[in-house]
Each structure stands twice: as structure tokens, then as C-alpha cells.
DNA sequence: ATGGTGAGCACTATTACCTCA
DNA sequence: CATGAGGTAATAGTGCTCACC
């Protein structure tokens, strides 16, 4: 970390900690960064997401409402009452999925879950859009017209209506489906949350097979697992941001103090210099400071130059068993 | 080889419900 | 009991990548 010290009494310049491309989509590229790289990196400044085009309109090449509309296609199908088994069939699934903790649980699954067609169905579901999940459930479908929900208030409409819910509603909801106004929010059980946490420690992203296996394991919809992981990643990022901000704040305070101290020291040295008789003034006064012991020594330029040319400063200090003296040299007239 | 398109996934921002002090 | 704050499941909108045509 570098400390910029301005001379001559002008306004101190902003302190630069790190430089990073100001690409507007930088945040979106985080996923391309090695997730294990916890190196500290933070950008201060405005992030221009640029989500609007030159006319100020929101740009979107694909409208996800279209996907929801596709749900309606399923509503005409009698397949809606068909329950699909989505569990991966292999006993080695857990190792394939990278969830060693899954092995015992999957091994106890009923044999009926291991038939070939089930796996094919699962694979198909895994590779298709979330809409494919809806074929397993009966529900009231929202009806869209020109992308707008017309048969249900927005706050009555959520995933439970959209995709159905095999978790808590699969039995009870069937009896009170008519009561569309009673929106209930799913609360994951402690066991489910703990299980998801464990899997998150293993992988903070899921491939489709892992997602399906987890969903089956926890008796949740794959979409719920997916959403949980999304929110979990967001929480992690938020926490990390808070930690980073705290760290930056401390750094800033420390550097501000350091800057003040150095300014004060500089003023003292200038005062000292101006008070010295003319004949005592060297052509150039070299001030050296050790950041570790924070002492300033006044030497002649020739002395420090000689030292620098004969011995690398850090090496000399290290061999002498002394802390690394990085000399900050202030040349004054 | 190149460009358009759709699917899938990740991300952020936001909403809405639930819990608890 | 009412209420506000905080937590979190879920949704919406967007960008990026990849496969396919």
C-alpha cells in the first residue's frame, strides 16, 4: 500500500488503494473470478450498470414473462397431475455430485426411484428450464395477457401458484386452493437449512444434478434450492462487503493519521532548515524515514546515495537481523 | 466463418411474508 | 395486542455464455 504525500502544502490528494477496471459489468463478472480467491479487492466509486439504452428504456432481449406464459401451455395438459421422480438413480450419485454427505441418504432411497425412465425424466428436467418443473403439480395457473397478470393480484401470485409446491402445500394446499388470497411464505426447517448450509460449504453453486438431488433430499422444489443458493450467495457477498468496508475505513483512518503526522514532520523540518545558518545548508538535504520505527534521520545526499549503491537496503537490514528499512526519501531544496 | 436466437444460469434489486423484541 | 425492524423466500429484470441453425 502506498502513501501519497503531497509537498508544498497543497491539498492532499485522494489515496489510491487499488486500481481496477471500471468496466460497468465488473460485478457481473465476479462469477468468472476464482471463488476461492479471497484476496482483498474493492473498488470505490460509482458503478454504472448501464441497464438502459440510449433512449432510457430498459433493455431486455428476452422477456421472462414469456417463460411464465409457457406455464399456461401446461395448464391444458392432463400431465399436470403426474408426479415425476427426479432422483438420480446411481448410488454413486453423491460422489458424482460432489456431495459426500449425500451418499448415505441417497442410498436409502426406494428402489422405485432408480428406474431408468425416472432418470431420463430427471435428466430432462435438469436440462430444461424451470418451467418443466410445473408439470409435476396441480395448481391454479396465472393467466397472462400481453405479459400482464390478469386473473390474480400480484401479491397473491408467487412461486406457490406459479410452480406448485411439493413441500408444505402438496397436501394442504390442495384443500384450500380456492383460498388464493392466503399467501403463505415457506419457511425452511432447521434441518433443511442446515443441510443447505452444508452443501453450500461444499459448493456455493450447483449444477443441475446437484440441485435436483438436494431438492429430492430435502423434499423441496429444485427452484427453491436454486433460490436458496442465490440468496445465500447474496448474503455472503453482502457480509464480505461489510467486512471490506470496515477494513477500508480503518485503513483510511490510519493513513489519514499518517498523512497528518508526516505533514507536521515536514513542517518542522522546513522550519529547522530555514533557521539554520546558510553555511550549514547542504546542497540537498536527504531525510530518511523508517516506516517500522517511524524515525526520521537527516543525512547528506551523498551518504544515502552511497549506501544505496553499495548495498541493497532491505538486504542489508535483513542480514543484520533488523527490520526491513524501506527508506522514504524526501529531497528538499 | 459468422451472426441471430433461445436456453440456462448467475447476479442485483426489490417485494412480501414471517418472526421476534 | 400492536408495531417496527430484521431475516429471508421468492420474483423481476438483466447480462453472459453456449449450442444450434
XYZ file of N, CA and C in Angstrom, chain A residues 76-227:
456
model
N -53.168 -26.810 -19.968
C -54.120 -27.566 -20.759
C -53.787 -29.053 -20.746
N -52.713 -29.364 -20.141
C -52.258 -30.745 -20.192
C -52.735 -31.533 -19.000
N -53.124 -32.749 -19.254
C -53.507 -33.614 -18.159
C -52.288 -34.126 -17.421
N -51.113 -33.882 -17.959
C -49.897 -34.335 -17.295
C -49.669 -33.612 -15.983
N -50.432 -32.593 -15.753
C -50.182 -31.802 -14.557
C -50.293 -32.614 -13.291
N -51.067 -33.648 -13.326
C -51.229 -34.443 -12.120
C -50.184 -35.525 -12.015
N -49.313 -35.573 -12.969
C -48.305 -36.621 -12.966
C -47.130 -36.220 -12.092
N -46.820 -37.063 -11.128
C -45.677 -36.800 -10.260
C -44.455 -37.472 -10.851
N -43.435 -36.697 -11.098
C -42.220 -37.254 -11.663
C -41.209 -37.512 -10.573
N -40.518 -38.612 -10.687
C -39.405 -38.866 -9.785
C -38.161 -38.270 -10.396
N -37.515 -37.463 -9.648
C -36.378 -36.729 -10.207
C -35.061 -37.114 -9.577
N -35.068 -38.168 -8.821
C -33.841 -38.528 -8.125
C -32.862 -39.218 -9.060
N -31.612 -38.809 -9.012
C -30.602 -39.532 -9.766
C -30.565 -40.991 -9.317
N -30.352 -41.880 -10.253
C -30.524 -43.283 -9.942
C -29.290 -43.937 -9.355
N -28.137 -43.449 -9.702
C -26.928 -44.146 -9.293
C -26.644 -43.978 -7.816
N -26.144 -45.055 -7.211
C -25.731 -44.958 -5.822
C -24.475 -44.120 -5.691
N -23.804 -43.996 -6.785
C -22.589 -43.178 -6.742
C -22.898 -41.716 -6.970
N -24.146 -41.420 -6.959
C -24.542 -40.053 -7.277
C -23.841 -39.036 -6.401
N -23.760 -39.353 -5.117
C -23.205 -38.346 -4.221
C -21.783 -37.992 -4.583
N -21.022 -39.013 -4.975
C -19.652 -38.689 -5.339
C -19.625 -37.969 -6.675
N -20.537 -38.375 -7.547
C -20.583 -37.665 -8.823
C -20.990 -36.224 -8.607
N -21.867 -36.046 -7.654
C -22.362 -34.696 -7.417
C -21.391 -33.885 -6.595
N -20.467 -34.569 -5.982
C -19.549 -33.838 -5.148
C -20.097 -33.584 -3.768
N -21.111 -34.317 -3.365
C -21.686 -34.194 -2.027
C -21.466 -35.496 -1.279
N -20.332 -35.667 -0.662
C -20.068 -36.917 0.051
C -21.097 -37.188 1.120
N -21.654 -36.120 1.702
C -22.615 -36.283 2.782
C -23.960 -36.768 2.292
N -24.085 -36.841 0.960
C -25.362 -37.287 0.416
C -25.443 -38.800 0.310
N -24.327 -39.452 0.366
C -24.289 -40.848 -0.010
C -25.227 -41.705 0.824
N -25.184 -41.533 2.137
C -25.989 -42.400 2.967
C -27.469 -42.164 2.744
N -27.811 -40.933 2.495
C -29.216 -40.616 2.320
C -29.742 -41.150 1.000
N -28.957 -40.966 -0.027
C -29.403 -41.423 -1.328
C -29.444 -42.932 -1.376
N -28.557 -43.548 -0.643
C -28.510 -44.999 -0.664
C -29.772 -45.608 -0.074
N -30.488 -44.843 0.706
C -31.672 -45.367 1.344
C -32.937 -45.071 0.571
N -32.788 -44.459 -0.591
C -33.966 -44.124 -1.364
C -34.623 -45.392 -1.883
N -35.937 -45.357 -2.045
C -36.665 -46.519 -2.534
C -36.156 -46.959 -3.891
N -36.270 -48.263 -4.110
C -35.784 -48.798 -5.369
C -36.558 -48.237 -6.551
N -37.785 -47.865 -6.305
C -38.593 -47.355 -7.398
C -38.016 -46.090 -7.996
N -37.139 -45.473 -7.249
C -36.566 -44.217 -7.738
C -35.390 -44.458 -8.644
N -35.013 -45.686 -8.765
C -33.785 -45.931 -9.509
C -34.061 -46.492 -10.890
N -35.279 -46.445 -11.321
C -35.527 -46.996 -12.653
C -35.055 -46.059 -13.735
N -34.823 -46.637 -14.871
C -34.242 -45.882 -15.965
C -35.064 -44.688 -16.399
N -36.341 -44.882 -16.671
C -37.159 -43.749 -17.123
C -37.151 -42.589 -16.154
N -37.082 -42.921 -14.861
C -37.059 -41.834 -13.882
C -35.834 -40.992 -14.082
N -34.739 -41.672 -14.313
C -33.503 -40.922 -14.505
C -33.591 -40.083 -15.764
N -34.160 -40.681 -16.787
C -34.280 -39.897 -18.020
C -35.134 -38.669 -17.778
N -36.212 -38.886 -17.026
C -37.071 -37.744 -16.728
C -36.307 -36.702 -15.950
N -35.520 -37.182 -15.010
C -34.748 -36.258 -14.191
C -33.748 -35.499 -15.025
N -33.112 -36.244 -15.938
C -32.118 -35.558 -16.743
C -32.784 -34.527 -17.632
N -33.928 -34.899 -18.132
C -34.643 -33.948 -18.959
C -35.011 -32.721 -18.173
N -35.462 -32.961 -16.961
C -35.839 -31.831 -16.116
C -34.626 -31.007 -15.775
N -33.532 -31.707 -15.568
C -32.333 -30.986 -15.165
C -31.862 -30.060 -16.262
N -32.095 -30.474 -17.466
C -31.544 -29.689 -18.554
C -32.546 -28.720 -19.137
N -33.739 -28.794 -18.663
C -34.726 -27.893 -19.208
C -34.903 -26.705 -18.305
N -35.762 -25.818 -18.718
C -35.996 -24.633 -17.919
C -36.783 -24.987 -16.683
N -36.841 -24.066 -15.719
C -37.620 -24.315 -14.509
C -39.078 -24.599 -14.810
N -39.514 -24.195 -15.955
C -40.912 -24.405 -16.289
C -41.247 -25.869 -16.362
N -40.243 -26.653 -16.675
C -40.516 -28.061 -16.797
C -40.962 -28.645 -15.481
N -40.611 -27.979 -14.401
C -40.962 -28.498 -13.102
C -42.457 -28.451 -12.859
N -43.107 -27.552 -13.486
C -44.516 -27.360 -13.184
C -45.358 -28.531 -13.625
N -44.814 -29.342 -14.491
C -45.628 -30.428 -14.976
C -45.934 -31.427 -13.885
N -45.268 -31.303 -12.752
C -45.471 -32.249 -11.680
C -46.592 -31.856 -10.747
N -47.121 -30.708 -10.876
C -48.015 -30.200 -9.848
C -49.331 -29.708 -10.421
N -50.301 -29.793 -9.550
C -51.566 -29.172 -9.877
C -51.623 -27.825 -9.210
N -52.133 -26.881 -9.886
C -52.174 -25.543 -9.302
C -53.118 -24.673 -10.090
N -53.371 -23.542 -9.529
C -54.095 -22.521 -10.271
C -53.093 -21.754 -11.104
N -53.261 -21.739 -12.367
C -52.319 -21.032 -13.200
C -52.682 -19.574 -13.326
N -51.715 -18.747 -13.207
C -51.962 -17.348 -13.508
C -52.166 -17.192 -15.006
N -52.999 -16.322 -15.384
C -53.255 -16.102 -16.802
C -52.677 -14.760 -17.196
N -51.917 -14.778 -18.237
C -51.281 -13.559 -18.700
C -51.905 -13.084 -19.999
N -51.951 -11.804 -20.087
C -52.361 -11.203 -21.342
C -51.378 -10.091 -21.628
N -50.712 -10.196 -22.740
C -49.686 -9.217 -23.085
C -48.677 -9.064 -21.949
N -48.343 -10.183 -21.366
C -47.325 -10.162 -20.324
C -47.829 -9.685 -18.985
N -49.099 -9.423 -18.841
C -49.634 -8.931 -17.566
C -50.537 -9.991 -16.949
N -50.393 -10.066 -15.657
C -51.217 -10.998 -14.915
C -52.633 -10.451 -14.816
N -53.605 -11.235 -15.271
C -54.949 -10.675 -15.317
C -55.929 -11.390 -14.402
N -55.542 -12.529 -13.873
C -56.534 -13.224 -13.063
C -56.126 -13.311 -11.609
N -55.115 -12.590 -11.215
C -54.646 -12.694 -9.846
C -53.887 -11.437 -9.489
N -54.110 -10.979 -8.282
C -53.320 -9.846 -7.824
C -51.868 -10.275 -7.741
N -50.986 -9.308 -7.936
C -49.586 -9.666 -7.926
C -49.168 -10.268 -6.595
N -49.677 -9.708 -5.509
C -49.227 -10.209 -4.221
C -49.929 -11.521 -3.846
N -50.835 -11.924 -4.700
C -51.393 -13.260 -4.495
C -50.611 -14.277 -5.293
N -49.786 -13.769 -6.133
C -49.128 -14.636 -7.086
C -47.658 -14.790 -6.715
N -47.287 -15.980 -6.416
C -45.867 -16.229 -6.190
C -45.558 -17.631 -6.645
N -44.404 -18.102 -6.242
C -43.967 -19.395 -6.718
C -44.916 -20.524 -6.398
N -45.628 -20.381 -5.317
C -46.527 -21.454 -4.946
C -47.629 -21.628 -5.988
N -48.066 -20.510 -6.516
C -49.070 -20.595 -7.550
C -48.424 -20.881 -8.890
N -47.248 -20.354 -9.007
C -46.597 -20.454 -10.289
C -46.109 -21.868 -10.559
N -45.406 -22.384 -9.594
C -44.780 -23.682 -9.832
C -45.407 -24.804 -9.012
N -46.244 -24.472 -8.078
C -46.702 -25.506 -7.161
C -45.661 -25.704 -6.097
N -45.981 -26.491 -5.113
C -45.044 -26.683 -4.008
C -45.217 -28.073 -3.453
N -44.201 -28.859 -3.579
C -44.292 -30.220 -3.091
C -43.914 -30.312 -1.632
N -43.508 -29.203 -1.085
C -43.013 -29.286 0.277
C -44.121 -29.243 1.309
N -44.624 -28.088 1.560
C -45.589 -27.944 2.635
C -47.017 -27.882 2.138
N -47.175 -27.685 0.867
C -48.500 -27.391 0.372
C -49.106 -28.540 -0.403
N -48.293 -29.522 -0.691
C -48.754 -30.522 -1.628
C -50.021 -31.201 -1.148
N -50.184 -31.290 0.146
C -51.398 -31.907 0.642
C -52.398 -30.857 1.085
N -51.902 -29.915 1.872
C -52.836 -28.949 2.437
C -53.347 -27.979 1.388
N -52.469 -27.603 0.478
C -52.860 -26.591 -0.485
C -53.976 -27.092 -1.384
N -53.965 -28.402 -1.607
C -54.998 -28.939 -2.475
C -56.387 -28.682 -1.893
N -56.448 -28.668 -0.562
C -57.750 -28.486 0.053
C -58.174 -27.036 0.096
N -57.211 -26.147 0.096
C -57.599 -24.741 0.182
C -57.077 -23.956 -1.009
N -56.975 -24.634 -2.114
C -56.505 -23.948 -3.309
C -57.412 -22.789 -3.678
N -58.661 -22.930 -3.311
C -59.603 -21.870 -3.658
C -59.261 -20.584 -2.930
N -58.636 -20.755 -1.776
C -58.310 -19.583 -0.995
C -57.012 -18.983 -1.492
N -57.064 -18.376 -2.653
C -55.850 -17.866 -3.269
C -55.312 -16.642 -2.549
N -56.139 -16.032 -1.709
C -55.694 -14.810 -1.059
C -54.729 -15.105 0.086
N -54.735 -16.347 0.574
C -53.895 -16.678 1.718
C -52.510 -17.076 1.241
N -51.708 -16.109 1.050
C -50.346 -16.401 0.647
C -49.524 -16.762 1.856
N -48.970 -17.929 1.817
C -48.120 -18.384 2.908
C -46.694 -18.400 2.432
N -45.830 -17.964 3.273
C -44.421 -17.984 2.905
C -43.762 -19.213 3.498
N -43.106 -19.929 2.621
C -42.427 -21.127 3.072
C -41.283 -20.770 4.014
N -41.206 -21.465 5.082
C -40.068 -21.304 5.971
C -39.336 -22.627 6.007
N -38.088 -22.616 5.636
C -37.339 -23.866 5.662
C -37.136 -24.313 7.105
N -37.176 -25.608 7.289
C -36.939 -26.123 8.634
C -35.460 -25.993 8.967
N -35.167 -26.138 10.234
C -33.764 -26.058 10.656
C -32.934 -27.121 9.962
N -33.532 -28.293 9.834
C -32.793 -29.389 9.200
C -32.501 -29.066 7.735
N -33.514 -28.525 7.069
C -33.316 -28.176 5.668
C -32.250 -27.096 5.523
N -32.341 -26.100 6.377
C -31.360 -25.013 6.303
C -29.957 -25.520 6.591
N -29.856 -26.379 7.593
C -28.539 -26.905 7.939
C -27.970 -27.726 6.786
N -28.842 -28.486 6.177
C -28.406 -29.312 5.047
C -27.931 -28.440 3.891
N -28.696 -27.403 3.631
C -28.321 -26.494 2.551
C -27.018 -25.773 2.879
N -26.869 -25.416 4.130
C -25.634 -24.758 4.551
C -24.441 -25.674 4.316
N -24.618 -26.924 4.670
C -23.534 -27.887 4.482
C -23.155 -27.990 3.013
N -24.183 -28.063 2.185
C -23.891 -28.187 0.761
C -23.279 -26.905 0.218
N -23.686 -25.790 0.802
C -23.122 -24.510 0.353
C -21.633 -24.439 0.693
N -21.277 -25.038 1.814
C -19.856 -25.048 2.171
C -19.060 -25.846 1.145
N -19.698 -26.900 0.649
C -19.023 -27.730 -0.347
C -18.924 -26.996 -1.681
N -20.052 -26.489 -2.117
C -20.099 -25.780 -3.399
C -21.053 -24.608 -3.241
N -20.602 -23.438 -3.572
C -21.535 -22.315 -3.464
C -22.346 -22.110 -4.733
N -22.105 -22.962 -5.711
C -23.018 -23.019 -6.860
C -23.364 -24.482 -7.101
N -24.453 -24.688 -7.780
C -24.930 -26.045 -8.010
C -25.044 -26.320 -9.497
N -24.684 -27.530 -9.868
C -25.047 -27.933 -11.219
C -26.442 -28.548 -11.153
N -27.062 -28.746 -12.279
C -28.456 -29.224 -12.268
C -28.650 -30.522 -11.504
N -27.714 -31.430 -11.620
C -27.877 -32.712 -10.919
C -27.797 -32.521 -9.413
N -26.861 -31.701 -9.013
C -26.744 -31.435 -7.575
C -28.016 -30.778 -7.055
N -28.530 -29.877 -7.849
C -29.736 -29.173 -7.435
C -30.901 -30.146 -7.274
N -31.045 -31.020 -8.242
C -32.143 -31.978 -8.175
C -31.976 -32.944 -7.015
N -30.754 -33.371 -6.813
C -30.513 -34.304 -5.719
C -30.813 -33.654 -4.375
N -30.369 -32.419 -4.245
C -30.642 -31.699 -2.998
C -32.137 -31.490 -2.801
N -32.788 -31.136 -3.881
C -34.224 -30.891 -3.786
C -34.954 -32.147 -3.349
N -34.565 -33.247 -3.954
C -35.205 -34.509 -3.603
C -34.897 -34.858 -2.148
N -33.672 -34.674 -1.814
C -33.224 -34.997 -0.462
C -34.002 -34.213 0.590
N -34.254 -32.959 0.284
C -34.883 -32.072 1.274
C -36.382 -31.930 1.048
N -36.874 -32.647 0.051
C -38.296 -32.550 -0.262
C -38.696 -31.106 -0.608
N -37.833 -30.500 -1.384
C -38.108 -29.140 -1.865
C -38.152 -29.175 -3.377
N -38.655 -28.109 -3.941
C -38.586 -27.993 -5.389
C -37.190 -27.550 -5.788
N -36.699 -28.011 -6.935
C -35.372 -27.566 -7.386
C -35.259 -26.048 -7.434
N -36.345 -25.430 -7.808
C -36.340 -23.973 -7.876
C -36.070 -23.374 -6.493
N -36.629 -23.994 -5.470
C -36.409 -23.490 -4.114
C -34.944 -23.612 -3.722
N -34.359 -24.740 -4.099
C -32.935 -24.931 -3.805
C -32.109 -23.874 -4.539
N -32.477 -23.681 -5.785
C -31.764 -22.691 -6.592
C -31.861 -21.297 -5.974
N -33.052 -20.935 -5.573
C -33.268 -19.617 -4.972
C -32.514 -19.501 -3.662
